[in-house]
Coordinates of C-alpha atoms in Angstrom, one line a residue:
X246 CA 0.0 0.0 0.0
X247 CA 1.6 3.6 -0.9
X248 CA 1.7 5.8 1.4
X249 CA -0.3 9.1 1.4
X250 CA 1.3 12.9 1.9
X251 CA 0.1 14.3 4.9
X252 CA -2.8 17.2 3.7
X253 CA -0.7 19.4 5.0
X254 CA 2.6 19.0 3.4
X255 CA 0.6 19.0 0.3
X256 CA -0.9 22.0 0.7
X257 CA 2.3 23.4 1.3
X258 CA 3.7 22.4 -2.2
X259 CA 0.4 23.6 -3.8
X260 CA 1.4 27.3 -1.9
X261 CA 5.0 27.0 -2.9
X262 CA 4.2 26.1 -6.6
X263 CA 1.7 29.2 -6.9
X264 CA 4.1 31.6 -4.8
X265 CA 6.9 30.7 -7.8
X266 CA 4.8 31.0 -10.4
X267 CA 3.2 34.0 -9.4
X268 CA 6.8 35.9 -8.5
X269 CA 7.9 34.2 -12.4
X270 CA 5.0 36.9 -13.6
X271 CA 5.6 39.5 -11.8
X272 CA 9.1 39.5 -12.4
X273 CA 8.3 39.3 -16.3
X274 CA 7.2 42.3 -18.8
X275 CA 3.6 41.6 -17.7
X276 CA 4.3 41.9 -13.8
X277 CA 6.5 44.8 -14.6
X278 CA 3.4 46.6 -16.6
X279 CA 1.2 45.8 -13.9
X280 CA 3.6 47.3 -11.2
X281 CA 4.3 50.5 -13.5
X282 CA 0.6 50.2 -13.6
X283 CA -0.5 50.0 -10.0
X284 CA 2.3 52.5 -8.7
X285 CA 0.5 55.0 -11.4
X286 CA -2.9 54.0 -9.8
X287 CA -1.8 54.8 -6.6
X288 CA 0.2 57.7 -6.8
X289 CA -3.3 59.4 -8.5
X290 CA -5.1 58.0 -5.2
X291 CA -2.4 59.7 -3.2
X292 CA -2.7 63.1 -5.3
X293 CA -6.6 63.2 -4.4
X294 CA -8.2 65.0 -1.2
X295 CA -10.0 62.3 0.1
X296 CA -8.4 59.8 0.5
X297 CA -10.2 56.3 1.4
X298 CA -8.3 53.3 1.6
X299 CA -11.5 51.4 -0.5
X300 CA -10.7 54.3 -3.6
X301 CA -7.2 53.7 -3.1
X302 CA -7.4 49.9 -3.7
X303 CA -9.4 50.2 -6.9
X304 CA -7.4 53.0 -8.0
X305 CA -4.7 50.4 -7.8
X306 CA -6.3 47.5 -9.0
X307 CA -7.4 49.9 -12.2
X308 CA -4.2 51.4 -13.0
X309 CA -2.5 47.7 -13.2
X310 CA -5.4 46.6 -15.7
X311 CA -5.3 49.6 -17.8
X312 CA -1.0 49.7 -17.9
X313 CA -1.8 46.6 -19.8
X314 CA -3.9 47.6 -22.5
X315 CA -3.1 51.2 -22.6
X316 CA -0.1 50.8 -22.3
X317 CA 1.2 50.4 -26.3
X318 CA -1.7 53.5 -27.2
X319 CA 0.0 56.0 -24.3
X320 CA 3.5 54.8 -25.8
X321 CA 2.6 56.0 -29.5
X322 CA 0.9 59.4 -28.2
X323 CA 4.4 60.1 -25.6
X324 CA 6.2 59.1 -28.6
X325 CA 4.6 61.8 -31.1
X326 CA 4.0 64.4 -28.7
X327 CA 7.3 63.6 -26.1
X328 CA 9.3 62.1 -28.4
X329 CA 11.8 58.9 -28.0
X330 CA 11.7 58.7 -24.0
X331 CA 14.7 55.9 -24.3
X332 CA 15.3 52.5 -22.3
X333 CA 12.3 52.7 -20.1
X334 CA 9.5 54.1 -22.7
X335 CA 7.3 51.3 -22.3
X336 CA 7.3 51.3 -18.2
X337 CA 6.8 55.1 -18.6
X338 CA 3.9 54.6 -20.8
X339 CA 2.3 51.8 -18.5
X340 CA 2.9 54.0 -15.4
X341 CA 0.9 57.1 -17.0
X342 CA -1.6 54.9 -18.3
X343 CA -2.1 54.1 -15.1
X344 CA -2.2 57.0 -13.9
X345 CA -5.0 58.1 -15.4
X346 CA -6.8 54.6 -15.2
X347 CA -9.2 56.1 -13.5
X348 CA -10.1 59.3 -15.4
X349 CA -9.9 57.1 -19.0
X350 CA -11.9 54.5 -17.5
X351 CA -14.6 57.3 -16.6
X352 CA -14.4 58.6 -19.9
X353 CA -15.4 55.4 -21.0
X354 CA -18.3 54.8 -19.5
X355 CA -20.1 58.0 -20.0
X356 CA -19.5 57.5 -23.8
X357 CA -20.8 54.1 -23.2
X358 CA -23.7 55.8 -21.0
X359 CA -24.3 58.0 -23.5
X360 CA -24.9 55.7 -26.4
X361 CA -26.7 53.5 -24.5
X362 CA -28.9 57.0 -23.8
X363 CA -29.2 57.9 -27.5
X364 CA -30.0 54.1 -28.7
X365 CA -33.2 54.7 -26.0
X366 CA -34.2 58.1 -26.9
X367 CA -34.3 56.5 -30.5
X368 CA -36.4 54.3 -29.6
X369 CA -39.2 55.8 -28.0
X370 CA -39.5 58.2 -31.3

């Protein structure tokens, strides 16, 4: 009969394996995006009045998401308006992306908002 691991010591390998594979991301381009990304996110949280630990963590959480897919389009616009910014141009752009995370992701959803307004208006005529 085989002998089982102990639940425990299993566990422990299941929280090791993640722990690796999680600091393998973060130390790759993604993780680095999402850092640039969430120190963006936060340093806007720390520039506004009120400042509520709930905000702060979505302001976070929101600049990491958006460093990843604004990331390339903030590049090409510090690129044209900036110009060549060097070795760290793409960390740059991810850290003003998410930077203003927030204010793009507001953006956003009025125009959504107001689409979604006009499509209703249009129908009721």
């Amino acid at each position: 009969m085989p002998d089982r691991i102990p639940p425990l010591v299993e566990l422990w390998a299941h929280i090791k394996l993640w722990l690796g594979l999680w600091l393998t991301w973060l130390t790759g381009a993604a993780g680095q995006v999402a850092i640039a990304g969430a120190a963006g996110g936060a340093v806007r949280w720390w520039m506004n009045e009120r400042r509520r630990i709930a905000s702060g963590i979505g302001s976070v959480i929101t600049g990491a998401i958006f460093a990843q897919y604004f990331a390339p389009i903030t590049l090409a616009i510090m690129n044209r308006y900036i110009g060549p910014l060097g070795d760290g141009a793409y960390a740059t752009a991810a850290f003003a992306a998410g930077l203003g995370g927030m204010s793009i992701a507001k953006i956003i959803i009025a125009a959504v908002e107001a689409g979604a307004g006009k499509l209703n208006h249009e129908k009721q005529d």
